[in-house]
Amino acid sequence: MTEARGSAGPNGVTHARHAPGTPCWVSLMVHGLAATQEFYGALFGWEFRPGPQQLGPYVRALLDGREVAGIGQLPPDRHLPVAWTPYLASNDVDLTADTVRLCGGTVGVGPLDAAEAGRMAICSDPSGAVFGIWQTAAHLGTAITGVPGTPAWNELVTFETVTVAKFYETVFGYEEEAAASADVDYVGLHLAGRPVAGIHGVGTALPRDRGPHWMTYFEVADADEAVERIVGLGGHVLRPAHDSAHGRVATVADPEGARFSVIQNPR
């Protein structure tokens, strides 16, 4: 993680419509919906209310009454990876999905309407990393960031950046900014000069059981305390809390194995 948004103050940033290409929502599909709600509710203080049911039982997580993420239940016969998935904003999800296919990606679900909320598709890039596309209608996406319990950053962890960065640049119109250090294979994805996501090439360090994947970072007030709480709630530590240029960060997994990171922004 070489770039990240800073803290937005005690009340966070409330978002309206997201510009195309901006990560605008994160969603998790799990087998045990009730147990997962208990875990994240205890960890982040989320409350839940029902969301669109097009793909099965689904809830939206709220923080202080504002939507921050979604959790859905996998059908019992579907053995898919349990993973947090970012959704990237689009003004025309059908056109974007066509572009994904033309650029070597795959459209696995949709495009389809999510009731009155919007229109969506779930895709994978040429390396196999899964992401979503979201076209707003009634549901604008993540309504608040910059406070503990909200998404802070999304980063693609993959083998190498060159090929896959071209894919995202073509599909979503990103500008690329390579890391300053030649020793790090990292590309920042920018829109209108502003960093919105990153791609980190880690080569053979990529977990064999996971493959290329998007990693969501959630802001916390205290990374060490969050890690202790995660373990106490049945989660696992994949990389202990450590200091980085953007704050103290740890990589963890929930009880079903969904990987995510927590980050404590420097004050």
mmCIF file of C-alpha atoms in Angstrom:
data_model
loop_
_atom_site.group_PDB
_atom_site.id
_atom_site.type_symbol
_atom_site.label_atom_id
_atom_site.label_comp_id
_atom_site.label_asym_id
_atom_site.label_seq_id
_atom_site.Cartn_x
_atom_site.Cartn_y
_atom_site.Cartn_z
ATOM 1 C CA MET A 1 0.000 0.000 0.000
ATOM 2 C CA THR A 2 1.870 3.046 -1.204
ATOM 3 C CA GLU A 3 -0.977 5.527 -1.465
ATOM 4 C CA ALA A 4 -4.035 6.033 0.675
ATOM 5 C CA ARG A 5 -6.574 8.657 1.475
ATOM 6 C CA GLY A 6 -5.972 10.495 4.710
ATOM 7 C CA SER A 7 -8.414 10.856 7.569
ATOM 8 C CA ALA A 8 -11.395 13.085 6.901
ATOM 9 C CA GLY A 9 -12.028 14.250 10.422
ATOM 10 C CA PRO A 10 -14.416 13.105 13.164
ATOM 11 C CA ASN A 11 -17.584 13.130 11.054
ATOM 12 C CA GLY A 12 -16.187 11.565 7.899
ATOM 13 C CA VAL A 13 -16.924 12.474 4.289
ATOM 14 C CA THR A 14 -20.471 12.000 3.017
ATOM 15 C CA HIS A 15 -20.555 10.970 -0.635
ATOM 16 C CA ALA A 16 -22.989 11.799 -3.410
ATOM 17 C CA ARG A 17 -22.700 10.193 -6.857
ATOM 18 C CA HIS A 18 -19.304 8.604 -7.459
ATOM 19 C CA ALA A 19 -17.316 9.419 -10.609
ATOM 20 C CA PRO A 20 -16.983 6.513 -13.071
ATOM 21 C CA GLY A 21 -14.115 4.219 -12.086
ATOM 22 C CA THR A 22 -14.229 5.184 -8.410
ATOM 23 C CA PRO A 23 -14.548 2.322 -5.919
ATOM 24 C CA CYS A 24 -18.062 3.022 -4.645
ATOM 25 C CA TRP A 25 -19.079 -0.065 -2.634
ATOM 26 C CA VAL A 26 -17.649 -3.219 -1.079
ATOM 27 C CA SER A 27 -19.591 -6.433 -0.713
ATOM 28 C CA LEU A 28 -18.925 -9.804 0.914
ATOM 29 C CA MET A 29 -20.581 -13.126 0.060
ATOM 30 C CA VAL A 30 -20.504 -15.722 2.856
ATOM 31 C CA HIS A 31 -22.088 -19.007 3.910
ATOM 32 C CA GLY A 32 -23.158 -17.925 7.416
ATOM 33 C CA LEU A 33 -24.895 -14.569 7.070
ATOM 34 C CA ALA A 34 -26.046 -14.217 10.681
ATOM 35 C CA ALA A 35 -22.657 -15.148 12.180
ATOM 36 C CA THR A 36 -20.873 -12.780 9.785
ATOM 37 C CA GLN A 37 -23.156 -9.921 10.797
ATOM 38 C CA GLU A 38 -22.312 -10.626 14.435
ATOM 39 C CA PHE A 39 -18.564 -10.555 13.686
ATOM 40 C CA TYR A 40 -18.529 -7.276 11.752
ATOM 41 C CA GLY A 41 -21.128 -5.681 13.995
ATOM 42 C CA ALA A 42 -18.905 -6.314 17.009
ATOM 43 C CA LEU A 43 -15.749 -5.270 15.140
ATOM 44 C CA PHE A 44 -16.893 -2.079 13.406
ATOM 45 C CA GLY A 45 -20.121 -1.161 15.177
ATOM 46 C CA TRP A 46 -22.187 -1.847 12.081
ATOM 47 C CA GLU A 47 -25.931 -2.269 12.114
ATOM 48 C CA PHE A 48 -27.787 -4.023 9.305
ATOM 49 C CA ARG A 49 -30.924 -3.734 7.238
ATOM 50 C CA PRO A 50 -32.181 -5.811 4.275
ATOM 51 C CA GLY A 51 -30.922 -4.974 0.781
ATOM 52 C CA PRO A 52 -31.788 -6.230 -2.726
ATOM 53 C CA GLN A 53 -32.317 -9.991 -2.844
ATOM 54 C CA GLN A 54 -31.545 -10.644 -6.539
ATOM 55 C CA LEU A 55 -28.654 -12.979 -5.691
ATOM 56 C CA GLY A 56 -30.158 -14.314 -2.462
ATOM 57 C CA PRO A 57 -30.308 -13.019 1.144
ATOM 58 C CA TYR A 58 -28.420 -9.716 1.387
ATOM 59 C CA VAL A 59 -28.014 -6.982 3.995
ATOM 60 C CA ARG A 60 -26.495 -3.534 3.959
ATOM 61 C CA ALA A 61 -24.202 -2.519 6.797
ATOM 62 C CA LEU A 62 -24.804 0.908 8.302
ATOM 63 C CA LEU A 63 -22.650 3.115 10.502
ATOM 64 C CA ASP A 64 -24.544 5.913 12.237
ATOM 65 C CA GLY A 65 -27.402 5.288 9.822
ATOM 66 C CA ARG A 66 -25.268 5.612 6.681
ATOM 67 C CA GLU A 67 -24.504 2.696 4.368
ATOM 68 C CA VAL A 68 -20.902 1.493 4.238
ATOM 69 C CA ALA A 69 -20.870 -2.100 2.875
ATOM 70 C CA GLY A 70 -22.963 -5.125 1.952
ATOM 71 C CA ILE A 71 -23.007 -8.789 3.007
ATOM 72 C CA GLY A 72 -24.812 -11.537 1.117
ATOM 73 C CA GLN A 73 -25.318 -15.266 1.555
ATOM 74 C CA LEU A 74 -23.826 -17.735 -0.899
ATOM 75 C CA PRO A 75 -26.124 -20.516 -2.127
ATOM 76 C CA PRO A 76 -25.220 -23.745 -0.288
ATOM 77 C CA ASP A 77 -24.241 -25.460 -3.546
ATOM 78 C CA ARG A 78 -21.851 -22.704 -4.647
ATOM 79 C CA HIS A 79 -18.267 -23.232 -3.495
ATOM 80 C CA LEU A 80 -16.953 -19.787 -4.336
ATOM 81 C CA PRO A 81 -14.155 -17.923 -2.550
ATOM 82 C CA VAL A 82 -15.388 -15.952 0.432
ATOM 83 C CA ALA A 83 -13.918 -12.517 -0.287
ATOM 84 C CA TRP A 84 -14.558 -8.806 -0.048
ATOM 85 C CA THR A 85 -15.270 -7.450 -3.532
ATOM 86 C CA PRO A 86 -15.003 -3.770 -4.528
ATOM 87 C CA TYR A 87 -17.545 -2.299 -6.940
ATOM 88 C CA LEU A 88 -16.318 0.319 -9.406
ATOM 89 C CA ALA A 89 -18.729 3.037 -10.502
ATOM 90 C CA SER A 90 -20.029 3.174 -14.071
ATOM 91 C CA ASN A 91 -22.523 5.349 -15.918
ATOM 92 C CA ASP A 92 -23.420 2.379 -18.151
ATOM 93 C CA VAL A 93 -22.777 -1.052 -16.650
ATOM 94 C CA ASP A 94 -23.708 -2.872 -19.872
ATOM 95 C CA LEU A 95 -21.174 -0.914 -21.900
ATOM 96 C CA THR A 96 -18.504 -1.361 -19.220
ATOM 97 C CA ALA A 97 -19.179 -5.113 -19.091
ATOM 98 C CA ASP A 98 -18.773 -5.307 -22.875
ATOM 99 C CA THR A 99 -15.445 -3.487 -22.546
ATOM 100 C CA VAL A 100 -14.334 -5.934 -19.841
ATOM 101 C CA ARG A 101 -14.938 -8.808 -22.268
ATOM 102 C CA LEU A 102 -13.176 -7.066 -25.145
ATOM 103 C CA CYS A 103 -10.127 -6.443 -22.947
ATOM 104 C CA GLY A 104 -9.739 -10.070 -21.866
ATOM 105 C CA GLY A 105 -11.777 -10.066 -18.679
ATOM 106 C CA THR A 106 -14.789 -12.207 -17.805
ATOM 107 C CA VAL A 107 -18.325 -11.240 -16.791
ATOM 108 C CA GLY A 108 -19.515 -13.855 -14.310
ATOM 109 C CA VAL A 109 -22.824 -12.336 -13.149
ATOM 110 C CA GLY A 110 -25.108 -9.862 -14.925
ATOM 111 C CA PRO A 111 -25.449 -7.186 -15.903
ATOM 112 C CA LEU A 112 -28.709 -7.231 -13.943
ATOM 113 C CA ASP A 113 -30.936 -4.851 -12.045
ATOM 114 C CA ALA A 114 -30.713 -4.816 -8.242
ATOM 115 C CA ALA A 115 -34.339 -3.806 -7.675
ATOM 116 C CA GLU A 116 -34.583 -0.010 -7.630
ATOM 117 C CA ALA A 117 -31.050 0.378 -6.203
ATOM 118 C CA GLY A 118 -29.128 0.251 -9.484
ATOM 119 C CA ARG A 119 -27.635 -2.090 -12.047
ATOM 120 C CA MET A 120 -24.646 -4.336 -11.450
ATOM 121 C CA ALA A 121 -22.260 -6.928 -12.826
ATOM 122 C CA ILE A 122 -19.591 -9.098 -11.242
ATOM 123 C CA CYS A 123 -16.459 -9.557 -13.337
ATOM 124 C CA SER A 124 -12.899 -10.809 -13.193
ATOM 125 C CA ASP A 125 -9.832 -9.243 -14.766
ATOM 126 C CA PRO A 126 -7.456 -11.231 -17.023
ATOM 127 C CA SER A 127 -5.509 -12.466 -13.959
ATOM 128 C CA GLY A 128 -8.679 -13.782 -12.327
ATOM 129 C CA ALA A 129 -9.219 -11.111 -9.642
ATOM 130 C CA VAL A 130 -12.925 -10.483 -9.036
ATOM 131 C CA PHE A 131 -14.495 -7.020 -8.967
ATOM 132 C CA GLY A 132 -17.947 -5.542 -9.408
ATOM 133 C CA ILE A 133 -19.411 -2.768 -11.534
ATOM 134 C CA TRP A 134 -22.154 -0.552 -10.131
ATOM 135 C CA GLN A 135 -24.476 1.811 -12.008
ATOM 136 C CA THR A 136 -26.285 4.028 -9.544
ATOM 137 C CA ALA A 137 -30.029 4.490 -9.328
ATOM 138 C CA ALA A 138 -31.508 4.813 -5.837
ATOM 139 C CA HIS A 139 -28.422 3.388 -4.113
ATOM 140 C CA LEU A 140 -25.380 5.655 -4.414
ATOM 141 C CA GLY A 141 -22.933 3.240 -2.785
ATOM 142 C CA THR A 142 -20.777 3.821 0.300
ATOM 143 C CA ALA A 143 -22.253 6.906 1.932
ATOM 144 C CA ILE A 144 -19.441 7.811 4.321
ATOM 145 C CA THR A 145 -15.666 7.379 4.562
ATOM 146 C CA GLY A 146 -12.888 8.775 6.709
ATOM 147 C CA VAL A 147 -14.027 7.450 10.092
ATOM 148 C CA PRO A 148 -13.414 4.105 11.851
ATOM 149 C CA GLY A 149 -15.536 1.305 10.423
ATOM 150 C CA THR A 150 -15.557 2.609 6.848
ATOM 151 C CA PRO A 151 -13.647 1.486 3.734
ATOM 152 C CA ALA A 152 -10.412 3.446 3.399
ATOM 153 C CA TRP A 153 -8.687 1.974 0.328
ATOM 154 C CA ASN A 154 -8.886 -0.788 -2.276
ATOM 155 C CA GLU A 155 -5.804 -2.483 -3.684
ATOM 156 C CA LEU A 156 -5.350 -5.268 -6.209
ATOM 157 C CA VAL A 157 -2.763 -7.837 -5.088
ATOM 158 C CA THR A 158 -1.507 -9.673 -8.165
ATOM 159 C CA PHE A 159 1.559 -11.246 -9.793
ATOM 160 C CA GLU A 160 2.732 -8.188 -11.755
ATOM 161 C CA THR A 161 1.263 -4.803 -12.550
ATOM 162 C CA VAL A 162 2.035 -4.047 -16.200
ATOM 163 C CA THR A 163 -0.531 -6.183 -18.015
ATOM 164 C CA VAL A 164 -3.388 -5.906 -15.552
ATOM 165 C CA ALA A 165 -2.906 -2.146 -15.098
ATOM 166 C CA LYS A 166 -3.481 -1.699 -18.834
ATOM 167 C CA PHE A 167 -6.734 -3.627 -18.500
ATOM 168 C CA TYR A 168 -8.104 -1.341 -15.772
ATOM 169 C CA GLU A 169 -6.802 1.767 -17.522
ATOM 170 C CA THR A 170 -8.648 0.816 -20.726
ATOM 171 C CA VAL A 171 -11.895 -0.228 -19.036
ATOM 172 C CA PHE A 172 -12.200 2.604 -16.506
ATOM 173 C CA GLY A 173 -10.027 5.416 -17.870
ATOM 174 C CA TYR A 174 -7.527 5.500 -15.019
ATOM 175 C CA GLU A 175 -4.256 7.368 -15.173
ATOM 176 C CA GLU A 176 -1.310 5.317 -13.909
ATOM 177 C CA GLU A 177 1.395 6.449 -11.519
ATOM 178 C CA ALA A 178 4.234 4.022 -10.849
ATOM 179 C CA ALA A 179 5.855 3.792 -7.428
ATOM 180 C CA ALA A 180 8.825 6.074 -6.871
ATOM 181 C CA SER A 181 11.008 3.109 -5.895
ATOM 182 C CA ALA A 182 12.202 0.796 -8.669
ATOM 183 C CA ASP A 183 12.308 -2.016 -6.104
ATOM 184 C CA VAL A 184 8.504 -1.996 -5.674
ATOM 185 C CA ASP A 185 6.105 -3.192 -8.368
ATOM 186 C CA TYR A 186 3.248 -0.815 -7.612
ATOM 187 C CA VAL A 187 0.937 1.308 -9.746
ATOM 188 C CA GLY A 188 -1.451 3.913 -8.402
ATOM 189 C CA LEU A 189 -4.742 4.313 -10.270
ATOM 190 C CA HIS A 190 -5.832 7.946 -10.506
ATOM 191 C CA LEU A 191 -8.931 9.775 -11.700
ATOM 192 C CA ALA A 192 -8.640 13.507 -12.386
ATOM 193 C CA GLY A 193 -5.269 13.482 -10.628
ATOM 194 C CA ARG A 194 -6.639 11.870 -7.456
ATOM 195 C CA PRO A 195 -5.571 8.375 -6.284
ATOM 196 C CA VAL A 196 -8.565 6.039 -6.042
ATOM 197 C CA ALA A 197 -6.994 2.548 -5.922
ATOM 198 C CA GLY A 198 -3.712 0.703 -6.350
ATOM 199 C CA ILE A 199 -2.203 -2.399 -7.928
ATOM 200 C CA HIS A 200 0.585 -4.226 -6.101
ATOM 201 C CA GLY A 201 2.605 -6.876 -7.923
ATOM 202 C CA VAL A 202 4.049 -9.342 -5.433
ATOM 203 C CA GLY A 203 5.217 -12.150 -7.749
ATOM 204 C CA THR A 204 5.682 -15.496 -6.037
ATOM 205 C CA ALA A 205 4.690 -13.989 -2.673
ATOM 206 C CA LEU A 206 1.060 -14.177 -3.782
ATOM 207 C CA PRO A 207 -0.751 -16.763 -1.615
ATOM 208 C CA ARG A 208 -1.151 -19.973 -3.614
ATOM 209 C CA ASP A 209 -4.541 -20.663 -2.083
ATOM 210 C CA ARG A 210 -5.879 -17.234 -3.008
ATOM 211 C CA GLY A 211 -4.503 -16.054 -6.348
ATOM 212 C CA PRO A 212 -4.822 -12.424 -7.520
ATOM 213 C CA HIS A 213 -7.446 -10.594 -5.468
ATOM 214 C CA TRP A 214 -8.662 -7.191 -4.411
ATOM 215 C CA MET A 215 -7.912 -6.208 -0.811
ATOM 216 C CA THR A 216 -10.189 -3.802 1.067
ATOM 217 C CA TYR A 217 -8.710 -1.656 3.843
ATOM 218 C CA PHE A 218 -11.069 -0.554 6.636
ATOM 219 C CA GLU A 219 -10.199 2.366 8.863
ATOM 220 C CA VAL A 220 -9.905 1.714 12.601
ATOM 221 C CA ALA A 221 -9.071 3.956 15.545
ATOM 222 C CA ASP A 222 -6.401 1.580 16.899
ATOM 223 C CA ALA A 223 -4.954 -1.185 14.710
ATOM 224 C CA ASP A 224 -3.515 -3.214 17.585
ATOM 225 C CA GLU A 225 -6.781 -3.131 19.501
ATOM 226 C CA ALA A 226 -8.682 -4.075 16.333
ATOM 227 C CA VAL A 227 -6.418 -7.104 15.799
ATOM 228 C CA GLU A 228 -7.015 -8.256 19.370
ATOM 229 C CA ARG A 229 -10.747 -7.888 18.868
ATOM 230 C CA ILE A 230 -10.634 -9.783 15.558
ATOM 231 C CA VAL A 231 -8.872 -12.722 17.207
ATOM 232 C CA GLY A 232 -11.316 -12.663 20.108
ATOM 233 C CA LEU A 233 -14.217 -12.802 17.661
ATOM 234 C CA GLY A 234 -12.832 -15.858 15.879
ATOM 235 C CA GLY A 235 -10.849 -14.179 13.118
ATOM 236 C CA HIS A 236 -7.210 -14.737 12.155
ATOM 237 C CA VAL A 237 -4.104 -12.566 11.782
ATOM 238 C CA LEU A 238 -2.331 -12.969 8.438
ATOM 239 C CA ARG A 239 0.162 -10.139 8.930
ATOM 240 C CA PRO A 240 0.486 -8.507 12.365
ATOM 241 C CA ALA A 241 0.035 -4.798 12.867
ATOM 242 C CA HIS A 242 3.030 -2.818 11.641
ATOM 243 C CA ASP A 243 3.862 0.769 10.831
ATOM 244 C CA SER A 244 3.721 1.955 7.222
ATOM 245 C CA ALA A 245 4.037 5.293 5.479
ATOM 246 C CA HIS A 246 0.254 5.666 5.712
ATOM 247 C CA GLY A 247 -0.370 4.477 9.237
ATOM 248 C CA ARG A 248 -0.400 1.291 11.255
ATOM 249 C CA VAL A 249 -1.844 -1.592 9.252
ATOM 250 C CA ALA A 250 -2.590 -5.306 9.687
ATOM 251 C CA THR A 251 -3.927 -7.973 7.331
ATOM 252 C CA VAL A 252 -6.510 -10.313 8.801
ATOM 253 C CA ALA A 253 -9.271 -12.764 7.933
ATOM 254 C CA ASP A 254 -12.773 -13.151 9.318
ATOM 255 C CA PRO A 255 -14.024 -16.514 10.674
ATOM 256 C CA GLU A 256 -15.003 -17.682 7.165
ATOM 257 C CA GLY A 257 -11.610 -16.721 5.753
ATOM 258 C CA ALA A 258 -12.413 -13.448 3.969
ATOM 259 C CA ARG A 259 -9.201 -11.396 3.917
ATOM 260 C CA PHE A 260 -9.138 -7.672 4.623
ATOM 261 C CA SER A 261 -6.832 -5.100 6.150
ATOM 262 C CA VAL A 262 -7.328 -2.622 8.967
ATOM 263 C CA ILE A 263 -5.508 0.693 8.937
ATOM 264 C CA GLN A 264 -5.033 3.281 11.628
ATOM 265 C CA ASN A 265 -4.340 6.597 9.947
ATOM 266 C CA PRO A 266 -1.526 8.672 11.437
ATOM 267 C CA ARG A 267 -2.841 11.619 13.399
#
